[in-house]
């Protein structure tokens, strides 16, 4: 098959060139339309309950905007000129199409009572520019008399102010986002420059926009740096421009194809898919090195270019196919996570890597077929002093110092396990940015002075429509807000409770002492005003849904780690539940007694007690029993409530229906759940990758023992990577966990090349393992060293990233590649020689899938790939 493929490529090389040019043109056109993803990373699968709950929440409360915040450290109430400019900035920004609202001291509103229409009227607090400090003092007094705004847009302790700019999601998440957001920033920058003061920027849209622009810049930077590094190294290795140009053509086409695939599949550039083009360059170069080295090696042996190209395809082509397949499958296993961002990355990476194989075989074979045979000086890289000395040293080590090898690697594994125990997991929205990055500094400023900018929502379900305004439930919601008021990680909460307090204050003509919930006795006086306020959809609609069954308590939380968030949720969840459902704990404890007691009379007695203490549950239970039994009257005192499993189930259901349900949601929660989901599933994905790669190697080598040795050899570099993370405090998070899958998929390539050549050498030397190992080191050692050096410096390019996760990816994979090189060149050969009798099996010598053609005397005439009028030696 592979000999026929070689013949086909050489015979129809002109046609294949036309097809390559045509397909590349299509992919180049598609790549021109590739788009950047502007939303938050989609880490959770589409059917995840947390994500579904947030989607329902946004639909229920018509959450159609996202908030950009700016802050200043100046006292606006002490400088009329600055106050007026802040006021004008708010008006100017609000005129931009696509904005919802702008809230600041300059655009704050007050509520006035219209006694004739029995309704409330919203009036701006600042109607015009202030003319003097006296006017400003009067305005400050009025503003401070409105507790609704306390620590919301003005921090009275240090006199700092913020401006919250709400942008419509459909406008912000569009392709014109950069221009739209740029127009807002331009106005703010002008205000900053004209007043010569520092403006602090934050909010989810600002963070997302800034990071998107960083991704765009780094994509170009990584591609350029990777190309530059590989060109320099290839020139040092080959000492010839031709192999370098051919290699660059292969990876250049690979980059175009990968970007074209992203666009063709309807995907967008994310923080992960932006890594694919430079990854293609780094992964594609080893293909070229193995193939070009084999071509040069064959030419030095017999000088026949056609035979050399044929053997490149038939021998190294097979091994290259398998190495690319194992690497690609390693990425493809990300699809098992069902996370949108990882699934897209895995699919594109797999298709791109497999296309690299096609490009490598076609471009290298066709290019060298048209070129004159290289001069001897261009193949001298195969016999450089340093590389021959290194190979000789490797052979001496595996031949005479295997005990020391095992001791060194054994101690290394022990140290690695200790390091693994120190690894921590975490995840923050700006976790990958440097600690001194302006985004991080500004975010911390808002966290310190206003409690954070990441939305955190509490949805409260009253159980029935029109019940959310129940005074008892409103009082409980006020207590829930108080739970978070003492936590510095949270901003001040806003809910229907605050809106109603504001309304009550307005009813009493702005008296701040009346900023409180409406009492039962006052409900009659307020009834018309509250209903009209709700009908106007100007006061209350933001805090409760249209059915008045659901209400929201909105907060902002600091960008804390996943551990801290888990701890906070673990603390506040029972506190909120106790407030909203004070009877639940006692009722649940009594139900547990029922479940563990065998005495039917005791069980029934406890069940009756629970229902008597909860009249709502009692009514629900009786109604449910009557509906199912058609009884007109149910005797609760005589019925076997807990002894009858059906009745017991109805009792529990009736109790559950009386509870006030609540859910924590918002971007902060979805990010937390998404991070935990990814970390958990990426480990599963890595395990699946190891199993699949082992199965692929089983198809190649048909030997369970060889697979065990190979997997052990390639797990050691992963242990080393984990140890580095543990010792140097690199936390496991979605961006760094990719290191393991990438490193394993690439490091196993050298194992396949080495074992394939080793099996061929076994046949050549009549099963003499020592000679076979040394022969395999001679043949593949040079290419393995070259590719490892390329990979080391290629991945080191990622160290230039501003994202901590990308930096860690570059550094850790680079180091892992070096460890993998020594593991495959020292440990693996040592295993083969130490366990020689155990390793050589009939199945290994007779594989299911032949990687290397053992026939070394392929003749040109036997291939019959030339057209009568075509001379391949041209």
Short mmCIF file of N, CA and C in Angstrom, two decimals, residues 480-633:
data_model
loop_
_atom_site.label_atom_id
_atom_site.label_comp_id
_atom_site.label_asym_id
_atom_site.label_seq_id
_atom_site.Cartn_x
_atom_site.Cartn_y
_atom_site.Cartn_z
N UNK A 480 -31.76 37.57 54.26
CA UNK A 480 -30.80 36.91 53.36
C UNK A 480 -29.74 37.91 52.91
N UNK A 481 -30.16 39.11 52.55
CA UNK A 481 -29.20 40.14 52.14
C UNK A 481 -28.22 40.45 53.26
N UNK A 482 -28.73 40.43 54.50
CA UNK A 482 -27.86 40.72 55.65
C UNK A 482 -26.77 39.66 55.82
N UNK A 483 -27.03 38.43 55.38
CA UNK A 483 -26.02 37.36 55.47
C UNK A 483 -24.78 37.74 54.68
N UNK A 484 -24.97 38.36 53.52
CA UNK A 484 -23.85 38.71 52.65
C UNK A 484 -23.27 40.08 52.97
N UNK A 485 -24.01 40.88 53.72
CA UNK A 485 -23.55 42.24 54.02
C UNK A 485 -22.26 42.25 54.83
N UNK A 486 -22.05 41.21 55.63
CA UNK A 486 -20.85 41.20 56.46
C UNK A 486 -19.65 40.56 55.80
N UNK A 487 -19.79 40.10 54.57
CA UNK A 487 -18.69 39.44 53.87
C UNK A 487 -18.02 40.44 52.91
N UNK A 488 -16.73 40.76 53.12
CA UNK A 488 -16.06 41.75 52.26
C UNK A 488 -15.91 41.29 50.81
N UNK A 489 -16.16 40.01 50.54
CA UNK A 489 -16.05 39.52 49.16
C UNK A 489 -17.23 39.96 48.31
N UNK A 490 -18.30 40.46 48.95
CA UNK A 490 -19.51 40.81 48.23
C UNK A 490 -19.77 42.31 48.28
N UNK A 491 -20.38 42.80 47.21
CA UNK A 491 -20.83 44.18 47.18
C UNK A 491 -22.16 44.29 47.93
N UNK A 492 -22.68 45.49 47.99
CA UNK A 492 -24.01 45.66 48.59
C UNK A 492 -25.05 45.05 47.67
N UNK A 493 -26.03 44.38 48.25
CA UNK A 493 -27.05 43.70 47.44
C UNK A 493 -28.14 44.69 47.02
N UNK A 494 -28.82 44.33 45.92
CA UNK A 494 -29.98 45.09 45.43
C UNK A 494 -31.08 44.08 45.14
N UNK A 495 -32.28 44.35 45.61
CA UNK A 495 -33.40 43.43 45.39
C UNK A 495 -34.72 44.19 45.44
N UNK A 496 -35.80 43.45 45.31
CA UNK A 496 -37.14 44.05 45.42
C UNK A 496 -37.33 44.71 46.79
N UNK A 497 -36.63 44.18 47.79
CA UNK A 497 -36.71 44.74 49.13
C UNK A 497 -36.21 46.18 49.13
N UNK A 498 -35.05 46.43 48.49
CA UNK A 498 -34.50 47.80 48.44
C UNK A 498 -35.41 48.73 47.64
N UNK A 499 -35.99 48.18 46.55
CA UNK A 499 -36.89 49.00 45.74
C UNK A 499 -38.13 49.41 46.54
N UNK A 500 -38.67 48.47 47.29
CA UNK A 500 -39.86 48.78 48.08
C UNK A 500 -39.54 49.75 49.22
N UNK A 501 -38.34 49.62 49.78
CA UNK A 501 -37.93 50.59 50.82
C UNK A 501 -37.83 51.99 50.22
N UNK A 502 -37.26 52.05 49.01
CA UNK A 502 -37.14 53.33 48.32
C UNK A 502 -38.53 53.92 48.08
N UNK A 503 -39.46 53.05 47.68
CA UNK A 503 -40.84 53.48 47.42
C UNK A 503 -41.49 54.00 48.71
N UNK A 504 -41.28 53.30 49.81
CA UNK A 504 -41.87 53.74 51.07
C UNK A 504 -41.29 55.09 51.49
N UNK A 505 -40.00 55.27 51.30
CA UNK A 505 -39.38 56.55 51.63
C UNK A 505 -40.01 57.67 50.80
N UNK A 506 -40.25 57.37 49.52
CA UNK A 506 -40.88 58.38 48.65
C UNK A 506 -42.30 58.69 49.10
N UNK A 507 -43.02 57.67 49.56
CA UNK A 507 -44.40 57.88 50.03
C UNK A 507 -44.44 58.84 51.20
N UNK A 508 -43.40 58.74 52.03
CA UNK A 508 -43.30 59.64 53.18
C UNK A 508 -42.44 60.85 52.86
N UNK A 509 -42.51 61.29 51.59
CA UNK A 509 -41.90 62.54 51.15
C UNK A 509 -40.39 62.59 51.35
N UNK A 510 -39.74 61.43 51.14
CA UNK A 510 -38.28 61.38 51.16
C UNK A 510 -37.66 61.30 52.53
N UNK A 511 -38.44 61.04 53.54
CA UNK A 511 -37.90 60.93 54.90
C UNK A 511 -36.99 59.70 55.00
N UNK A 512 -35.66 59.87 55.20
CA UNK A 512 -34.76 58.71 55.22
C UNK A 512 -35.05 57.73 56.36
N UNK A 513 -35.72 58.22 57.43
CA UNK A 513 -36.06 57.33 58.53
C UNK A 513 -37.16 56.35 58.14
N UNK A 514 -37.83 56.63 57.04
CA UNK A 514 -38.90 55.75 56.55
C UNK A 514 -38.38 54.75 55.50
N UNK A 515 -37.08 54.69 55.33
CA UNK A 515 -36.50 53.72 54.39
C UNK A 515 -36.56 52.34 55.05
N UNK A 516 -37.70 51.69 54.88
CA UNK A 516 -37.93 50.40 55.53
C UNK A 516 -39.01 49.65 54.74
N UNK A 517 -39.22 48.38 55.06
CA UNK A 517 -40.24 47.61 54.38
C UNK A 517 -41.64 48.09 54.79
N UNK A 518 -42.55 47.95 53.88
CA UNK A 518 -43.94 48.31 54.13
C UNK A 518 -44.54 47.31 55.12
N UNK A 519 -45.15 47.81 56.16
CA UNK A 519 -45.75 46.93 57.16
C UNK A 519 -47.13 46.47 56.69
N UNK A 520 -47.67 45.49 57.39
CA UNK A 520 -48.99 44.96 57.03
C UNK A 520 -50.06 46.05 57.14
N UNK A 521 -49.93 46.90 58.16
CA UNK A 521 -50.93 47.96 58.34
C UNK A 521 -50.86 49.01 57.24
N UNK A 522 -49.66 49.17 56.64
CA UNK A 522 -49.48 50.20 55.61
C UNK A 522 -49.84 49.70 54.21
N UNK A 523 -50.03 48.42 54.05
CA UNK A 523 -50.25 47.87 52.71
C UNK A 523 -51.48 48.46 52.03
N UNK A 524 -52.51 48.76 52.79
CA UNK A 524 -53.73 49.32 52.21
C UNK A 524 -53.46 50.69 51.59
N UNK A 525 -52.67 51.52 52.28
CA UNK A 525 -52.36 52.86 51.76
C UNK A 525 -51.45 52.80 50.54
N UNK A 526 -50.58 51.77 50.52
CA UNK A 526 -49.58 51.68 49.45
C UNK A 526 -50.07 50.89 48.24
N UNK A 527 -51.21 50.21 48.39
CA UNK A 527 -51.63 49.26 47.37
C UNK A 527 -51.64 49.86 45.97
N UNK A 528 -52.33 50.95 45.79
CA UNK A 528 -52.44 51.56 44.45
C UNK A 528 -51.08 52.04 43.94
N UNK A 529 -50.29 52.63 44.82
CA UNK A 529 -48.98 53.17 44.42
C UNK A 529 -48.05 52.04 43.94
N UNK A 530 -48.02 50.93 44.70
CA UNK A 530 -47.14 49.83 44.34
C UNK A 530 -47.58 49.18 43.05
N UNK A 531 -48.90 48.99 42.89
CA UNK A 531 -49.39 48.37 41.66
C UNK A 531 -49.10 49.25 40.46
N UNK A 532 -49.26 50.55 40.60
CA UNK A 532 -48.97 51.46 39.49
C UNK A 532 -47.47 51.49 39.19
N UNK A 533 -46.67 51.43 40.23
CA UNK A 533 -45.22 51.41 40.03
C UNK A 533 -44.80 50.17 39.26
N UNK A 534 -45.41 49.06 39.56
CA UNK A 534 -45.08 47.81 38.87
C UNK A 534 -45.58 47.86 37.43
N UNK A 535 -46.77 48.45 37.23
CA UNK A 535 -47.32 48.54 35.88
C UNK A 535 -46.47 49.43 35.00
N UNK A 536 -45.89 50.46 35.59
CA UNK A 536 -45.02 51.36 34.82
C UNK A 536 -43.73 50.69 34.38
N UNK A 537 -43.41 49.58 34.96
CA UNK A 537 -42.17 48.85 34.67
C UNK A 537 -40.96 49.77 34.78
N UNK A 538 -41.03 50.67 35.72
CA UNK A 538 -39.89 51.55 35.89
C UNK A 538 -39.20 51.38 37.22
N UNK A 539 -39.88 50.77 38.18
CA UNK A 539 -39.31 50.67 39.52
C UNK A 539 -39.01 49.24 39.93
N UNK A 540 -39.96 48.35 39.70
CA UNK A 540 -39.87 47.03 40.29
C UNK A 540 -39.56 45.91 39.30
N UNK A 541 -39.71 46.15 38.00
CA UNK A 541 -39.63 45.05 37.04
C UNK A 541 -38.24 44.43 36.97
N UNK A 542 -37.22 45.16 37.37
CA UNK A 542 -35.86 44.62 37.30
C UNK A 542 -35.59 43.58 38.38
N UNK A 543 -36.44 43.57 39.42
CA UNK A 543 -36.16 42.74 40.58
C UNK A 543 -37.09 41.55 40.76
N UNK A 544 -38.16 41.49 39.96
CA UNK A 544 -39.04 40.33 40.03
C UNK A 544 -39.57 40.02 38.63
N UNK A 545 -39.99 38.78 38.44
CA UNK A 545 -40.44 38.37 37.10
C UNK A 545 -41.88 38.80 36.88
N UNK A 546 -42.38 38.58 35.67
CA UNK A 546 -43.71 39.06 35.31
C UNK A 546 -44.82 38.37 36.09
N UNK A 547 -44.59 37.14 36.56
CA UNK A 547 -45.62 36.42 37.32
C UNK A 547 -45.61 36.77 38.80
N UNK A 548 -44.58 37.48 39.24
CA UNK A 548 -44.39 37.81 40.65
C UNK A 548 -44.28 36.57 41.52
N UNK A 549 -43.73 35.51 40.93
CA UNK A 549 -43.43 34.30 41.70
C UNK A 549 -41.95 34.25 42.05
N UNK A 550 -41.12 34.85 41.20
CA UNK A 550 -39.68 34.80 41.39
C UNK A 550 -39.13 36.21 41.62
N UNK A 551 -38.16 36.29 42.52
CA UNK A 551 -37.46 37.55 42.78
C UNK A 551 -35.95 37.27 42.76
N UNK A 552 -35.19 38.34 42.56
CA UNK A 552 -33.73 38.21 42.52
C UNK A 552 -33.10 39.11 43.57
N UNK A 553 -32.01 38.62 44.11
CA UNK A 553 -31.14 39.44 44.96
C UNK A 553 -29.81 39.52 44.24
N UNK A 554 -29.46 40.70 43.76
CA UNK A 554 -28.27 40.87 42.93
C UNK A 554 -27.11 41.41 43.75
N UNK A 555 -25.96 40.74 43.62
CA UNK A 555 -24.74 41.19 44.27
C UNK A 555 -23.60 41.13 43.25
N UNK A 556 -22.48 41.67 43.65
CA UNK A 556 -21.23 41.51 42.91
C UNK A 556 -20.23 40.86 43.86
N UNK A 557 -19.46 39.93 43.33
CA UNK A 557 -18.50 39.22 44.18
C UNK A 557 -17.09 39.44 43.65
N UNK A 558 -16.14 39.40 44.55
CA UNK A 558 -14.74 39.52 44.14
C UNK A 558 -14.33 38.30 43.32
N UNK A 559 -13.30 38.46 42.51
CA UNK A 559 -12.82 37.35 41.67
C UNK A 559 -11.97 36.42 42.53
N UNK A 560 -12.66 35.64 43.35
CA UNK A 560 -11.96 34.72 44.25
C UNK A 560 -11.78 33.38 43.58
N UNK A 561 -10.90 32.55 44.13
CA UNK A 561 -10.63 31.23 43.56
C UNK A 561 -11.78 30.27 43.78
N UNK A 562 -11.73 29.14 43.09
CA UNK A 562 -12.80 28.16 43.18
C UNK A 562 -12.91 27.57 44.59
N UNK A 563 -11.77 27.38 45.26
CA UNK A 563 -11.82 26.86 46.63
C UNK A 563 -12.54 27.83 47.55
N UNK A 564 -12.19 29.12 47.43
CA UNK A 564 -12.83 30.12 48.27
C UNK A 564 -14.32 30.20 47.98
N UNK A 565 -14.67 30.12 46.68
CA UNK A 565 -16.08 30.17 46.31
C UNK A 565 -16.84 28.96 46.85
N UNK A 566 -16.24 27.78 46.74
CA UNK A 566 -16.87 26.58 47.30
C UNK A 566 -17.08 26.74 48.80
N UNK A 567 -16.08 27.30 49.49
CA UNK A 567 -16.19 27.49 50.94
C UNK A 567 -17.31 28.46 51.28
N UNK A 568 -17.39 29.57 50.52
CA UNK A 568 -18.44 30.56 50.78
C UNK A 568 -19.82 29.94 50.57
N UNK A 569 -19.98 29.20 49.48
CA UNK A 569 -21.28 28.57 49.20
C UNK A 569 -21.64 27.56 50.28
N UNK A 570 -20.62 26.83 50.74
CA UNK A 570 -20.88 25.84 51.80
C UNK A 570 -21.34 26.51 53.09
N UNK A 571 -20.88 27.73 53.32
CA UNK A 571 -21.25 28.46 54.55
C UNK A 571 -22.61 29.14 54.41
N UNK A 572 -22.81 29.84 53.27
CA UNK A 572 -24.02 30.65 53.15
C UNK A 572 -25.26 29.84 52.77
N UNK A 573 -25.09 28.70 52.09
CA UNK A 573 -26.26 27.92 51.67
C UNK A 573 -27.13 27.49 52.85
N UNK A 574 -26.58 26.87 53.90
CA UNK A 574 -27.44 26.52 55.04
C UNK A 574 -27.99 27.74 55.76
N UNK A 575 -27.23 28.85 55.79
CA UNK A 575 -27.73 30.06 56.45
C UNK A 575 -28.96 30.60 55.72
N UNK A 576 -28.88 30.65 54.40
CA UNK A 576 -30.01 31.15 53.61
C UNK A 576 -31.21 30.21 53.75
N UNK A 577 -30.94 28.91 53.76
CA UNK A 577 -32.02 27.94 53.87
C UNK A 577 -32.73 28.06 55.21
N UNK A 578 -31.96 28.27 56.27
CA UNK A 578 -32.57 28.43 57.60
C UNK A 578 -33.48 29.66 57.63
N UNK A 579 -33.07 30.73 56.95
CA UNK A 579 -33.88 31.96 56.94
C UNK A 579 -35.16 31.75 56.14
N UNK A 580 -35.03 31.20 54.94
CA UNK A 580 -36.19 31.04 54.07
C UNK A 580 -37.08 29.87 54.50
N UNK A 581 -36.49 28.86 55.09
CA UNK A 581 -37.24 27.66 55.48
C UNK A 581 -36.87 27.25 56.91
N UNK A 582 -37.31 28.02 57.88
CA UNK A 582 -36.90 27.74 59.28
C UNK A 582 -37.36 26.38 59.80
N UNK A 583 -38.43 25.81 59.19
CA UNK A 583 -38.94 24.52 59.68
C UNK A 583 -38.24 23.32 59.04
N UNK A 584 -37.48 23.58 57.97
CA UNK A 584 -36.94 22.45 57.20
C UNK A 584 -36.04 21.54 58.05
N UNK A 585 -35.13 22.12 58.81
CA UNK A 585 -34.16 21.33 59.56
C UNK A 585 -34.85 20.38 60.54
N UNK A 586 -35.85 20.90 61.30
CA UNK A 586 -36.54 20.05 62.27
C UNK A 586 -37.37 18.98 61.57
N UNK A 587 -38.06 19.40 60.49
CA UNK A 587 -38.89 18.44 59.76
C UNK A 587 -38.05 17.35 59.12
N UNK A 588 -36.88 17.70 58.58
CA UNK A 588 -36.00 16.70 57.98
C UNK A 588 -35.49 15.73 59.03
N UNK A 589 -35.19 16.25 60.25
CA UNK A 589 -34.70 15.36 61.30
C UNK A 589 -35.79 14.39 61.73
N UNK A 590 -37.04 14.86 61.78
CA UNK A 590 -38.16 13.97 62.14
C UNK A 590 -38.40 12.93 61.04
N UNK A 591 -38.23 13.33 59.78
CA UNK A 591 -38.39 12.38 58.67
C UNK A 591 -37.31 11.30 58.73
N UNK A 592 -36.11 11.69 59.16
CA UNK A 592 -35.04 10.69 59.30
C UNK A 592 -35.38 9.70 60.40
N UNK A 593 -36.04 10.18 61.46
CA UNK A 593 -36.48 9.26 62.52
C UNK A 593 -37.51 8.28 61.97
N UNK A 594 -38.42 8.79 61.15
CA UNK A 594 -39.42 7.91 60.53
C UNK A 594 -38.75 6.84 59.68
N UNK A 595 -37.74 7.24 58.93
CA UNK A 595 -37.06 6.28 58.04
C UNK A 595 -36.28 5.22 58.80
N UNK A 596 -35.88 5.52 60.05
CA UNK A 596 -35.04 4.58 60.79
C UNK A 596 -35.81 3.84 61.89
N UNK A 597 -37.09 4.17 62.08
CA UNK A 597 -37.88 3.52 63.12
C UNK A 597 -38.76 2.43 62.51
N UNK A 598 -38.82 1.28 63.20
CA UNK A 598 -39.61 0.15 62.72
C UNK A 598 -41.02 0.12 63.32
N UNK A 599 -41.25 0.84 64.40
CA UNK A 599 -42.55 0.84 65.06
C UNK A 599 -43.55 1.67 64.24
N UNK A 600 -44.59 1.02 63.66
CA UNK A 600 -45.53 1.75 62.80
C UNK A 600 -46.30 2.84 63.54
N UNK A 601 -46.64 2.61 64.81
CA UNK A 601 -47.39 3.62 65.55
C UNK A 601 -46.55 4.88 65.77
N UNK A 602 -45.26 4.68 66.09
CA UNK A 602 -44.36 5.81 66.28
C UNK A 602 -44.18 6.57 64.97
N UNK A 603 -44.03 5.83 63.88
CA UNK A 603 -43.85 6.46 62.56
C UNK A 603 -45.07 7.32 62.21
N UNK A 604 -46.28 6.75 62.42
CA UNK A 604 -47.50 7.49 62.08
C UNK A 604 -47.69 8.70 62.99
N UNK A 605 -47.34 8.54 64.25
CA UNK A 605 -47.48 9.63 65.21
C UNK A 605 -46.59 10.81 64.83
N UNK A 606 -45.34 10.50 64.46
CA UNK A 606 -44.41 11.57 64.06
C UNK A 606 -44.90 12.26 62.79
N UNK A 607 -45.39 11.48 61.83
CA UNK A 607 -45.88 12.05 60.57
C UNK A 607 -47.05 12.99 60.82
N UNK A 608 -47.99 12.59 61.70
CA UNK A 608 -49.14 13.45 62.02
C UNK A 608 -48.67 14.74 62.70
N UNK A 609 -47.67 14.61 63.57
CA UNK A 609 -47.14 15.78 64.26
C UNK A 609 -46.56 16.78 63.26
N UNK A 610 -45.79 16.26 62.28
CA UNK A 610 -45.19 17.14 61.28
C UNK A 610 -46.27 17.89 60.50
N UNK A 611 -47.30 17.17 60.08
CA UNK A 611 -48.35 17.80 59.27
C UNK A 611 -49.17 18.79 60.08
N UNK A 612 -49.39 18.50 61.34
CA UNK A 612 -50.14 19.43 62.18
C UNK A 612 -49.38 20.72 62.41
N UNK A 613 -48.05 20.61 62.47
CA UNK A 613 -47.20 21.79 62.67
C UNK A 613 -47.01 22.61 61.39
N UNK A 614 -47.40 22.04 60.25
CA UNK A 614 -47.25 22.71 58.96
C UNK A 614 -48.59 22.64 58.24
N UNK A 615 -49.40 23.64 58.49
CA UNK A 615 -50.77 23.61 57.96
C UNK A 615 -50.81 23.59 56.43
N UNK A 616 -49.89 24.31 55.79
CA UNK A 616 -49.85 24.32 54.33
C UNK A 616 -49.55 22.92 53.79
N UNK A 617 -48.59 22.24 54.40
CA UNK A 617 -48.26 20.88 53.98
C UNK A 617 -49.43 19.93 54.26
N UNK A 618 -50.11 20.15 55.37
CA UNK A 618 -51.26 19.31 55.72
C UNK A 618 -52.35 19.43 54.65
N UNK A 619 -52.64 20.66 54.23
CA UNK A 619 -53.66 20.86 53.19
C UNK A 619 -53.24 20.21 51.88
N UNK A 620 -52.00 20.38 51.51
CA UNK A 620 -51.50 19.77 50.27
C UNK A 620 -51.59 18.24 50.33
N UNK A 621 -51.22 17.69 51.48
CA UNK A 621 -51.23 16.23 51.63
C UNK A 621 -52.66 15.69 51.50
N UNK A 622 -53.60 16.30 52.23
CA UNK A 622 -54.99 15.82 52.19
C UNK A 622 -55.56 15.96 50.78
N UNK A 623 -55.28 17.09 50.12
CA UNK A 623 -55.78 17.28 48.76
C UNK A 623 -55.21 16.23 47.82
N UNK A 624 -53.92 15.92 47.98
CA UNK A 624 -53.28 14.93 47.13
C UNK A 624 -53.88 13.55 47.33
N UNK A 625 -54.13 13.17 48.59
CA UNK A 625 -54.72 11.86 48.89
C UNK A 625 -56.14 11.78 48.34
N UNK A 626 -56.91 12.83 48.51
CA UNK A 626 -58.29 12.83 48.03
C UNK A 626 -58.36 12.75 46.51
N UNK A 627 -57.42 13.44 45.84
CA UNK A 627 -57.39 13.39 44.38
C UNK A 627 -57.07 11.99 43.87
N UNK A 628 -56.20 11.27 44.60
CA UNK A 628 -55.77 9.95 44.14
C UNK A 628 -56.71 8.83 44.57
N UNK A 629 -57.52 9.05 45.68
CA UNK A 629 -58.41 7.99 46.18
C UNK A 629 -59.89 8.30 45.96
N UNK A 630 -60.16 9.53 45.51
CA UNK A 630 -61.54 9.98 45.28
C UNK A 630 -62.36 10.02 46.56
N UNK A 631 -61.67 10.10 47.71
CA UNK A 631 -62.39 10.21 48.98
C UNK A 631 -62.83 11.66 49.19
N UNK A 632 -64.04 11.81 49.66
CA UNK A 632 -64.53 13.16 49.90
C UNK A 632 -63.93 13.76 51.16
N UNK A 633 -63.70 12.93 52.15
CA UNK A 633 -63.12 13.41 53.40
C UNK A 633 -62.07 12.42 53.87
#
